[in-house]
PDB file of C-alpha atoms in Angstrom:
ATOM      1  CA  MET J   1     242.156  71.558 173.540  1.00 93.00           C
ATOM      2  CA  LEU J   2     245.161  71.743 175.874  1.00 96.00           C
ATOM      3  CA  THR J   3     246.510  68.204 176.203  1.00 97.00           C
ATOM      4  CA  VAL J   4     250.244  68.716 176.804  1.00 98.00           C
ATOM      5  CA  ALA J   5     251.737  70.394 179.882  1.00 98.00           C
ATOM      6  CA  ALA J   6     255.307  71.558 179.213  1.00 98.00           C
ATOM      7  CA  ILE J   7     256.892  72.509 182.516  1.00 98.00           C
ATOM      8  CA  ASP J   8     260.227  74.056 183.407  1.00 98.00           C
ATOM      9  CA  LEU J   9     261.916  72.632 186.500  1.00 98.00           C
ATOM     10  CA  ASP J  10     263.853  75.115 188.636  1.00 97.00           C
ATOM     11  CA  ASP J  11     261.734  77.906 190.156  1.00 97.00           C
ATOM     12  CA  THR J  12     258.695  76.541 188.300  1.00 98.00           C
ATOM     13  CA  LEU J  13     257.786  72.919 189.059  1.00 98.00           C
ATOM     14  CA  LEU J  14     260.348  72.638 191.844  1.00 98.00           C
ATOM     15  CA  ARG J  15     260.000  74.592 195.055  1.00 98.00           C
ATOM     16  CA  SER J  16     262.945  76.568 196.390  1.00 97.00           C
ATOM     17  CA  ASP J  17     264.178  73.482 198.251  1.00 97.00           C
ATOM     18  CA  ALA J  18     264.108  71.480 194.960  1.00 96.00           C
ATOM     19  CA  SER J  19     261.094  69.420 196.067  1.00 96.00           C
ATOM     20  CA  ILE J  20     257.661  68.997 194.477  1.00 97.00           C
ATOM     21  CA  SER J  21     254.658  69.569 196.723  1.00 97.00           C
ATOM     22  CA  ALA J  22     252.021  66.923 197.342  1.00 97.00           C
ATOM     23  CA  ARG J  23     249.397  69.179 195.777  1.00 98.00           C
ATOM     24  CA  THR J  24     251.446  69.566 192.602  1.00 98.00           C
ATOM     25  CA  LEU J  25     252.037  65.810 192.374  1.00 97.00           C
ATOM     26  CA  ASP J  26     248.301  65.236 192.729  1.00 97.00           C
ATOM     27  CA  ALA J  27     247.618  67.727 189.926  1.00 98.00           C
ATOM     28  CA  LEU J  28     250.170  66.030 187.660  1.00 98.00           C
ATOM     29  CA  ARG J  29     248.585  62.632 188.379  1.00 97.00           C
ATOM     30  CA  ALA J  30     245.119  63.985 187.609  1.00 97.00           C
ATOM     31  CA  TRP J  31     246.401  65.545 184.365  1.00 98.00           C
ATOM     32  CA  ARG J  32     247.828  62.229 183.245  1.00 97.00           C
ATOM     33  CA  ALA J  33     244.759  60.293 184.394  1.00 96.00           C
ATOM     34  CA  LYS J  34     242.767  62.234 181.831  1.00 96.00           C
ATOM     35  CA  GLY J  35     245.092  60.922 179.107  1.00 96.00           C
ATOM     36  CA  HIS J  36     247.119  64.121 178.837  1.00 98.00           C
ATOM     37  CA  ARG J  37     250.898  64.358 178.477  1.00 98.00           C
ATOM     38  CA  ILE J  38     253.615  65.965 180.582  1.00 98.00           C
ATOM     39  CA  VAL J  39     256.908  67.227 179.171  1.00 98.00           C
ATOM     40  CA  ILE J  40     259.754  68.448 181.360  1.00 98.00           C
ATOM     41  CA  ALA J  41     261.605  71.330 179.675  1.00 98.00           C
ATOM     42  CA  THR J  42     264.743  72.482 181.447  1.00 98.00           C
ATOM     43  CA  GLY J  43     268.178  73.975 181.026  1.00 96.00           C
ATOM     44  CA  ARG J  44     269.597  71.221 183.210  1.00 96.00           C
ATOM     45  CA  PRO J  45     271.735  68.387 181.843  1.00 95.00           C
ATOM     46  CA  ARG J  46     270.114  64.982 181.806  1.00 93.00           C
ATOM     47  CA  ARG J  47     272.250  63.659 184.677  1.00 93.00           C
ATOM     48  CA  THR J  48     270.772  66.094 187.215  1.00 94.00           C
ATOM     49  CA  ILE J  49     267.129  65.750 186.205  1.00 95.00           C
ATOM     50  CA  ASP J  50     266.420  62.291 187.596  1.00 88.00           C
ATOM     51  CA  THR J  51     267.700  63.421 190.989  1.00 90.00           C
ATOM     52  CA  VAL J  52     264.762  65.819 191.401  1.00 94.00           C
ATOM     53  CA  LEU J  53     261.945  64.124 189.488  1.00 94.00           C
ATOM     54  CA  PRO J  54     259.704  61.611 191.265  1.00 91.00           C
ATOM     55  CA  LEU J  55     259.872  58.060 189.928  1.00 90.00           C
ATOM     56  CA  GLU J  56     256.362  58.287 188.510  1.00 90.00           C
ATOM     57  CA  LEU J  57     257.528  60.974 186.078  1.00 94.00           C
ATOM     58  CA  SER J  58     260.580  59.023 184.937  1.00 92.00           C
ATOM     59  CA  ASP J  59     258.817  58.052 181.697  1.00 94.00           C
ATOM     60  CA  ALA J  60     257.948  61.659 180.780  1.00 97.00           C
ATOM     61  CA  PRO J  61     259.858  63.113 177.809  1.00 98.00           C
ATOM     62  CA  VAL J  62     262.575  65.514 178.928  1.00 98.00           C
ATOM     63  CA  ILE J  63     263.816  68.499 176.948  1.00 98.00           C
ATOM     64  CA  SER J  64     267.265  69.219 178.381  1.00 98.00           C
ATOM     65  CA  TYR J  65     270.039  71.751 177.800  1.00 97.00           C
ATOM     66  CA  ASN J  66     267.450  74.447 176.906  1.00 97.00           C
ATOM     67  CA  GLY J  67     266.284  72.407 173.916  1.00 98.00           C
ATOM     68  CA  ALA J  68     269.516  70.864 172.650  1.00 98.00           C
ATOM     69  CA  GLU J  69     268.317  67.325 173.391  1.00 98.00           C
ATOM     70  CA  ILE J  70     265.142  65.343 174.032  1.00 98.00           C
ATOM     71  CA  TYR J  71     265.165  62.031 175.873  1.00 97.00           C
ATOM     72  CA  ALA J  72     262.329  59.664 176.747  1.00 95.00           C
ATOM     73  CA  LYS J  73     262.671  56.373 178.614  1.00 90.00           C
ATOM     74  CA  GLY J  74     266.443  56.517 178.231  1.00 88.00           C
ATOM     75  CA  GLN J  75     266.346  56.990 174.458  1.00 94.00           C
ATOM     76  CA  LYS J  76     267.478  60.097 172.614  1.00 96.00           C
ATOM     77  CA  LEU J  77     264.685  61.382 170.370  1.00 96.00           C
ATOM     78  CA  TYR J  78     266.279  64.595 169.121  1.00 97.00           C
ATOM     79  CA  ASP J  79     269.382  66.703 169.271  1.00 97.00           C
ATOM     80  CA  ASN J  80     270.329  70.151 168.040  1.00 97.00           C
ATOM     81  CA  LEU J  81     273.946  70.670 169.035  1.00 98.00           C
ATOM     82  CA  LEU J  82     276.472  73.468 168.779  1.00 98.00           C
ATOM     83  CA  PRO J  83     278.661  72.636 165.742  1.00 97.00           C
ATOM     84  CA  ALA J  84     282.220  71.572 166.538  1.00 97.00           C
ATOM     85  CA  ALA J  85     283.842  74.404 164.578  1.00 96.00           C
ATOM     86  CA  ALA J  86     281.770  77.002 166.400  1.00 97.00           C
ATOM     87  CA  ALA J  87     282.420  75.378 169.777  1.00 97.00           C
ATOM     88  CA  ARG J  88     286.181  75.377 169.230  1.00 97.00           C
ATOM     89  CA  THR J  89     286.224  79.030 168.151  1.00 97.00           C
ATOM     90  CA  ILE J  90     284.155  80.014 171.180  1.00 97.00           C
ATOM     91  CA  VAL J  91     286.429  78.142 173.592  1.00 97.00           C
ATOM     92  CA  GLU J  92     289.530  79.703 172.017  1.00 97.00           C
ATOM     93  CA  ARG J  93     288.055  83.203 172.340  1.00 96.00           C
ATOM     94  CA  CYS J  94     286.880  82.617 175.919  1.00 95.00           C
ATOM     95  CA  LEU J  95     290.317  81.392 176.975  1.00 94.00           C
ATOM     96  CA  ALA J  96     291.869  84.505 175.456  1.00 95.00           C
ATOM     97  CA  LEU J  97     289.345  87.033 176.781  1.00 94.00           C
ATOM     98  CA  ALA J  98     288.784  85.535 180.231  1.00 92.00           C
ATOM     99  CA  PRO J  99     291.860  83.453 181.145  1.00 92.00           C
ATOM    100  CA  ASP J 100     290.822  83.286 184.808  1.00 90.00           C
ATOM    101  CA  ALA J 101     287.269  82.138 184.115  1.00 92.00           C
ATOM    102  CA  GLU J 102     285.849  78.661 184.519  1.00 94.00           C
ATOM    103  CA  ILE J 103     284.941  77.476 181.039  1.00 96.00           C
ATOM    104  CA  GLY J 104     282.999  74.312 180.386  1.00 96.00           C
ATOM    105  CA  VAL J 105     281.588  72.237 177.566  1.00 97.00           C
ATOM    106  CA  GLU J 106     278.743  69.757 177.871  1.00 97.00           C
ATOM    107  CA  ILE J 107     279.273  66.657 175.712  1.00 97.00           C
ATOM    108  CA  ASP J 108     277.288  63.407 175.999  1.00 95.00           C
ATOM    109  CA  ASN J 109     275.916  64.275 179.429  1.00 95.00           C
ATOM    110  CA  VAL J 110     279.345  65.113 180.885  1.00 96.00           C
ATOM    111  CA  LEU J 111     280.535  68.556 181.961  1.00 96.00           C
ATOM    112  CA  TYR J 112     284.189  69.167 181.130  1.00 97.00           C
ATOM    113  CA  LEU J 113     285.878  72.172 182.771  1.00 97.00           C
ATOM    114  CA  ASN J 114     289.165  73.837 181.957  1.00 96.00           C
ATOM    115  CA  ARG J 115     290.178  73.932 185.636  1.00 94.00           C
ATOM    116  CA  PRO J 116     289.186  72.496 189.037  1.00 94.00           C
ATOM    117  CA  SER J 117     286.080  74.156 190.471  1.00 91.00           C
ATOM    118  CA  LYS J 118     284.815  74.914 193.953  1.00 84.00           C
ATOM    119  CA  ARG J 119     281.250  74.781 192.690  1.00 78.00           C
ATOM    120  CA  PRO J 120     279.300  71.692 193.861  1.00 73.00           C
ATOM    121  CA  ARG J 121     278.838  69.778 190.630  1.00 79.00           C
ATOM    122  CA  LEU J 122     280.062  66.671 188.867  1.00 89.00           C
ATOM    123  CA  TYR J 123     282.652  67.430 186.227  1.00 94.00           C
ATOM    124  CA  GLU J 124     285.900  66.326 184.641  1.00 95.00           C
ATOM    125  CA  VAL J 125     288.903  68.571 184.062  1.00 96.00           C
ATOM    126  CA  ALA J 126     290.066  68.403 180.458  1.00 96.00           C
ATOM    127  CA  ASP J 127     291.768  70.269 177.641  1.00 97.00           C
ATOM    128  CA  LEU J 128     288.681  71.796 176.057  1.00 97.00           C
ATOM    129  CA  LEU J 129     290.438  72.448 172.763  1.00 96.00           C
ATOM    130  CA  GLU J 130     291.055  68.732 172.412  1.00 95.00           C
ATOM    131  CA  LEU J 131     287.387  67.990 173.046  1.00 95.00           C
ATOM    132  CA  THR J 132     285.853  70.482 170.651  1.00 95.00           C
ATOM    133  CA  HIS J 133     286.513  68.421 167.555  1.00 94.00           C
ATOM    134  CA  GLN J 134     282.940  67.239 168.187  1.00 96.00           C
ATOM    135  CA  PRO J 135     279.607  69.032 168.639  1.00 97.00           C
ATOM    136  CA  CYS J 136     278.488  69.898 172.155  1.00 98.00           C
ATOM    137  CA  ALA J 137     275.244  70.762 173.885  1.00 98.00           C
ATOM    138  CA  LYS J 138     276.576  74.063 175.186  1.00 97.00           C
ATOM    139  CA  VAL J 139     279.597  76.077 176.217  1.00 97.00           C
ATOM    140  CA  LEU J 140     279.406  77.674 179.667  1.00 95.00           C
ATOM    141  CA  VAL J 141     281.477  80.521 181.050  1.00 94.00           C
ATOM    142  CA  PHE J 142     281.551  81.379 184.766  1.00 89.00           C
ATOM    143  CA  ALA J 143     283.219  84.753 185.296  1.00 83.00           C
ATOM    144  CA  ASP J 144     283.007  87.537 187.856  1.00 80.00           C
ATOM    145  CA  GLU J 145     282.678  90.088 185.060  1.00 83.00           C
ATOM    146  CA  LEU J 146     280.920  88.715 182.003  1.00 84.00           C
ATOM    147  CA  ALA J 147     281.460  92.035 180.229  1.00 87.00           C
ATOM    148  CA  VAL J 148     284.938  90.824 179.253  1.00 90.00           C
ATOM    149  CA  LEU J 149     283.177  88.516 176.795  1.00 92.00           C
ATOM    150  CA  ASP J 150     281.470  91.368 174.933  1.00 93.00           C
ATOM    151  CA  PRO J 151     283.886  91.153 171.955  1.00 94.00           C
ATOM    152  CA  LEU J 152     282.962  87.475 171.545  1.00 94.00           C
ATOM    153  CA  LEU J 153     279.242  88.148 171.868  1.00 92.00           C
ATOM    154  CA  ALA J 154     279.474  90.891 169.263  1.00 94.00           C
ATOM    155  CA  GLU J 155     280.868  88.421 166.725  1.00 94.00           C
ATOM    156  CA  LEU J 156     279.718  84.923 167.594  1.00 96.00           C
ATOM    157  CA  PRO J 157     280.653  82.304 164.992  1.00 95.00           C
ATOM    158  CA  ALA J 158     278.009  81.038 162.601  1.00 94.00           C
ATOM    159  CA  GLY J 159     275.735  78.453 164.157  1.00 95.00           C
ATOM    160  CA  ALA J 160     275.885  79.847 167.711  1.00 97.00           C
ATOM    161  CA  ARG J 161     273.798  82.050 169.987  1.00 96.00           C
ATOM    162  CA  ALA J 162     274.229  83.289 173.543  1.00 95.00           C
ATOM    163  CA  LEU J 163     271.758  82.895 176.398  1.00 91.00           C
ATOM    164  CA  HIS J 164     272.080  84.832 179.631  1.00 83.00           C
ATOM    165  CA  SER J 165     269.848  85.331 182.631  1.00 78.00           C
ATOM    166  CA  GLY J 166     270.365  88.200 185.013  1.00 72.00           C
ATOM    167  CA  ARG J 167     269.747  85.739 187.844  1.00 75.00           C
ATOM    168  CA  TYR J 168     273.011  83.911 187.330  1.00 70.00           C
ATOM    169  CA  ARG J 169     276.657  84.875 186.878  1.00 77.00           C
ATOM    170  CA  PHE J 170     277.331  82.636 183.929  1.00 85.00           C
ATOM    171  CA  LEU J 171     276.847  82.663 180.194  1.00 91.00           C
ATOM    172  CA  GLN J 172     275.605  79.819 178.000  1.00 95.00           C
ATOM    173  CA  ILE J 173     276.379  79.543 174.303  1.00 97.00           C
ATOM    174  CA  LEU J 174     274.198  77.143 172.339  1.00 97.00           C
ATOM    175  CA  GLY J 175     273.448  76.127 168.790  1.00 97.00           C
ATOM    176  CA  GLU J 176     271.847  78.959 166.845  1.00 96.00           C
ATOM    177  CA  THR J 177     268.367  77.389 166.713  1.00 97.00           C
ATOM    178  CA  VAL J 178     268.421  75.713 170.126  1.00 98.00           C
ATOM    179  CA  ASP J 179     265.343  76.637 172.121  1.00 98.00           C
ATOM    180  CA  LYS J 180     262.853  74.846 174.334  1.00 98.00           C
ATOM    181  CA  ALA J 181     260.084  75.922 171.964  1.00 98.00           C
ATOM    182  CA  GLU J 182     261.777  74.363 168.927  1.00 98.00           C
ATOM    183  CA  ALA J 183     262.337  71.076 170.721  1.00 98.00           C
ATOM    184  CA  LEU J 184     258.777  71.093 172.031  1.00 98.00           C
ATOM    185  CA  ARG J 185     257.398  71.727 168.563  1.00 98.00           C
ATOM    186  CA  PHE J 186     259.337  68.716 167.274  1.00 98.00           C
ATOM    187  CA  LEU J 187     257.865  66.556 170.029  1.00 97.00           C
ATOM    188  CA  VAL J 188     254.222  67.588 169.689  1.00 98.00           C
ATOM    189  CA  THR J 189     254.365  67.365 165.896  1.00 98.00           C
ATOM    190  CA  ASP J 190     255.487  63.754 166.252  1.00 97.00           C
ATOM    191  CA  TRP J 191     252.378  63.195 168.389  1.00 97.00           C
ATOM    192  CA  GLY J 192     250.116  64.702 165.721  1.00 98.00           C
ATOM    193  CA  LEU J 193     249.560  67.839 167.785  1.00 98.00           C
ATOM    194  CA  THR J 194     250.549  71.502 167.553  1.00 98.00           C
ATOM    195  CA  MET J 195     251.811  74.137 169.950  1.00 98.00           C
ATOM    196  CA  ALA J 196     248.185  75.245 170.322  1.00 98.00           C
ATOM    197  CA  ASN J 197     247.645  72.051 172.346  1.00 98.00           C
ATOM    198  CA  VAL J 198     250.318  73.028 174.897  1.00 98.00           C
ATOM    199  CA  VAL J 199     250.058  74.770 178.241  1.00 98.00           C
ATOM    200  CA  ALA J 200     253.608  75.885 179.071  1.00 98.00           C
ATOM    201  CA  PHE J 201     254.978  77.027 182.433  1.00 98.00           C
ATOM    202  CA  GLY J 202     258.206  78.976 182.904  1.00 98.00           C
ATOM    203  CA  ASP J 203     260.073  81.591 184.875  1.00 98.00           C
ATOM    204  CA  ASP J 204     263.362  82.534 183.180  1.00 96.00           C
ATOM    205  CA  THR J 205     264.724  83.841 179.887  1.00 95.00           C
ATOM    206  CA  ASN J 206     265.147  80.336 178.454  1.00 96.00           C
ATOM    207  CA  ASP J 207     261.351  79.897 178.752  1.00 98.00           C
ATOM    208  CA  VAL J 208     260.318  82.999 176.807  1.00 98.00           C
ATOM    209  CA  ASP J 209     259.617  81.434 173.410  1.00 98.00           C
ATOM    210  CA  MET J 210     258.016  78.309 174.885  1.00 98.00           C
ATOM    211  CA  VAL J 211     255.612  80.435 176.920  1.00 98.00           C
ATOM    212  CA  ARG J 212     254.962  82.839 174.053  1.00 98.00           C
ATOM    213  CA  MET J 213     254.309  80.192 171.395  1.00 98.00           C
ATOM    214  CA  SER J 214     252.106  77.783 173.367  1.00 98.00           C
ATOM    215  CA  GLY J 215     248.324  77.649 173.353  1.00 98.00           C
ATOM    216  CA  LEU J 216     248.398  78.873 176.936  1.00 98.00           C
ATOM    217  CA  GLY J 217     251.634  80.404 178.174  1.00 98.00           C
ATOM    218  CA  VAL J 218     251.864  80.674 181.949  1.00 98.00           C
ATOM    219  CA  ALA J 219     254.452  82.692 183.858  1.00 98.00           C
ATOM    220  CA  MET J 220     255.169  82.019 187.493  1.00 98.00           C
ATOM    221  CA  SER J 221     254.721  85.183 189.532  1.00 98.00           C
ATOM    222  CA  ASN J 222     258.407  84.827 190.443  1.00 98.00           C
ATOM    223  CA  ALA J 223     259.319  84.952 186.725  1.00 98.00           C
ATOM    224  CA  VAL J 224     261.658  87.475 185.140  1.00 96.00           C
ATOM    225  CA  GLU J 225     260.101  90.406 183.275  1.00 96.00           C
ATOM    226  CA  GLU J 226     260.794  88.880 179.862  1.00 97.00           C
ATOM    227  CA  VAL J 227     258.556  85.898 180.659  1.00 98.00           C
ATOM    228  CA  LEU J 228     255.865  87.963 182.362  1.00 98.00           C
ATOM    229  CA  ALA J 229     255.695  90.155 179.262  1.00 98.00           C
ATOM    230  CA  VAL J 230     254.769  87.303 176.894  1.00 98.00           C
ATOM    231  CA  ALA J 231     252.586  85.156 179.190  1.00 98.00           C
ATOM    232  CA  GLN J 232     248.829  84.930 178.752  1.00 98.00           C
ATOM    233  CA  ARG J 233     248.437  84.010 182.396  1.00 98.00           C
ATOM    234  CA  VAL J 234     250.431  84.651 185.570  1.00 98.00           C
ATOM    235  CA  THR J 235     250.082  82.092 188.342  1.00 98.00           C
ATOM    236  CA  THR J 236     251.406  82.046 191.892  1.00 98.00           C
ATOM    237  CA  THR J 237     255.040  81.292 192.739  1.00 98.00           C
ATOM    238  CA  ASN J 238     256.793  77.950 192.622  1.00 98.00           C
ATOM    239  CA  ASP J 239     256.547  77.849 196.425  1.00 98.00           C
ATOM    240  CA  GLU J 240     252.777  78.444 196.268  1.00 98.00           C
ATOM    241  CA  ASP J 241     251.791  75.561 193.946  1.00 98.00           C
ATOM    242  CA  GLY J 242     251.548  77.800 190.889  1.00 98.00           C
ATOM    243  CA  VAL J 243     251.668  74.897 188.411  1.00 98.00           C
ATOM    244  CA  ALA J 244     249.075  72.903 190.326  1.00 98.00           C
ATOM    245  CA  LEU J 245     246.711  75.867 190.504  1.00 98.00           C
ATOM    246  CA  VAL J 246     246.535  76.222 186.710  1.00 98.00           C
ATOM    247  CA  LEU J 247     246.329  72.481 185.994  1.00 98.00           C
ATOM    248  CA  GLU J 248     243.479  72.104 188.498  1.00 97.00           C
ATOM    249  CA  GLU J 249     241.582  74.962 186.856  1.00 97.00           C
ATOM    250  CA  LEU J 250     242.096  73.494 183.386  1.00 97.00           C
ATOM    251  CA  LEU J 251     240.929  70.047 184.497  1.00 97.00           C
ATOM    252  CA  ASN J 252     237.783  71.627 185.921  1.00 95.00           C
ATOM    253  CA  SER J 253     237.090  73.546 182.714  1.00 93.00           C
ATOM    254  CA  ALA J 254     236.346  72.647 179.105  1.00 73.00           C
ATOM    255  CA  LEU J 255     239.852  73.606 177.979  1.00 78.00           C
ATOM    256  CA  ALA J 256     241.572  70.327 178.881  1.00 77.00           C
TER     257      ALA J 256
END
């Protein structure tokens, strides 16, 4: 039985204007009314999630940073961070290979950048080499030509992996085993469930394993090819209530 809905945020649950439709909210309420669970699984940092989630979902567990952390009701349940030694090596190599790039590290829900940015986000400018004596959720690199980082990607330090989507002009480097699917498995196991009990919704490369490994993996029709290739079901777009459509069908069937 499918009793957990794991849902990505951007371009999945959220419409293009970052809102959630009334129909989708009704479907989420109906899902919960049946005693089922909702998990938000996103690449976003925790600080930007509450700004887009309705208050009634504020108690839902949140997988953030692509699976590096799980929070519920303000409490950290899990983390899987990039080791400090790996983070420092990565920052050193990025500074050498792409001296003009914006480089950032996410530590304790704060984004630290190596230089002032014109991008609309909250951040602090800091000496990243001084900060990377501690683990971090991710290292980010914003560069016009990411190809300059190929030597780093060819020889990433132990404990690290790269994640890149063709939709965006930035690179994320995470802990080697960080993934939404791994974090989700931890969560459902704690509830006495398995991934077979999950219906997962996603659209981008960071959703591939979560969609592939769930009992029902659903790709939005606006998803990248990597997600479409592993999904068992393709729904309509995020602007056409794609999440709501599947949840309504499940609630009207014997599967949920």
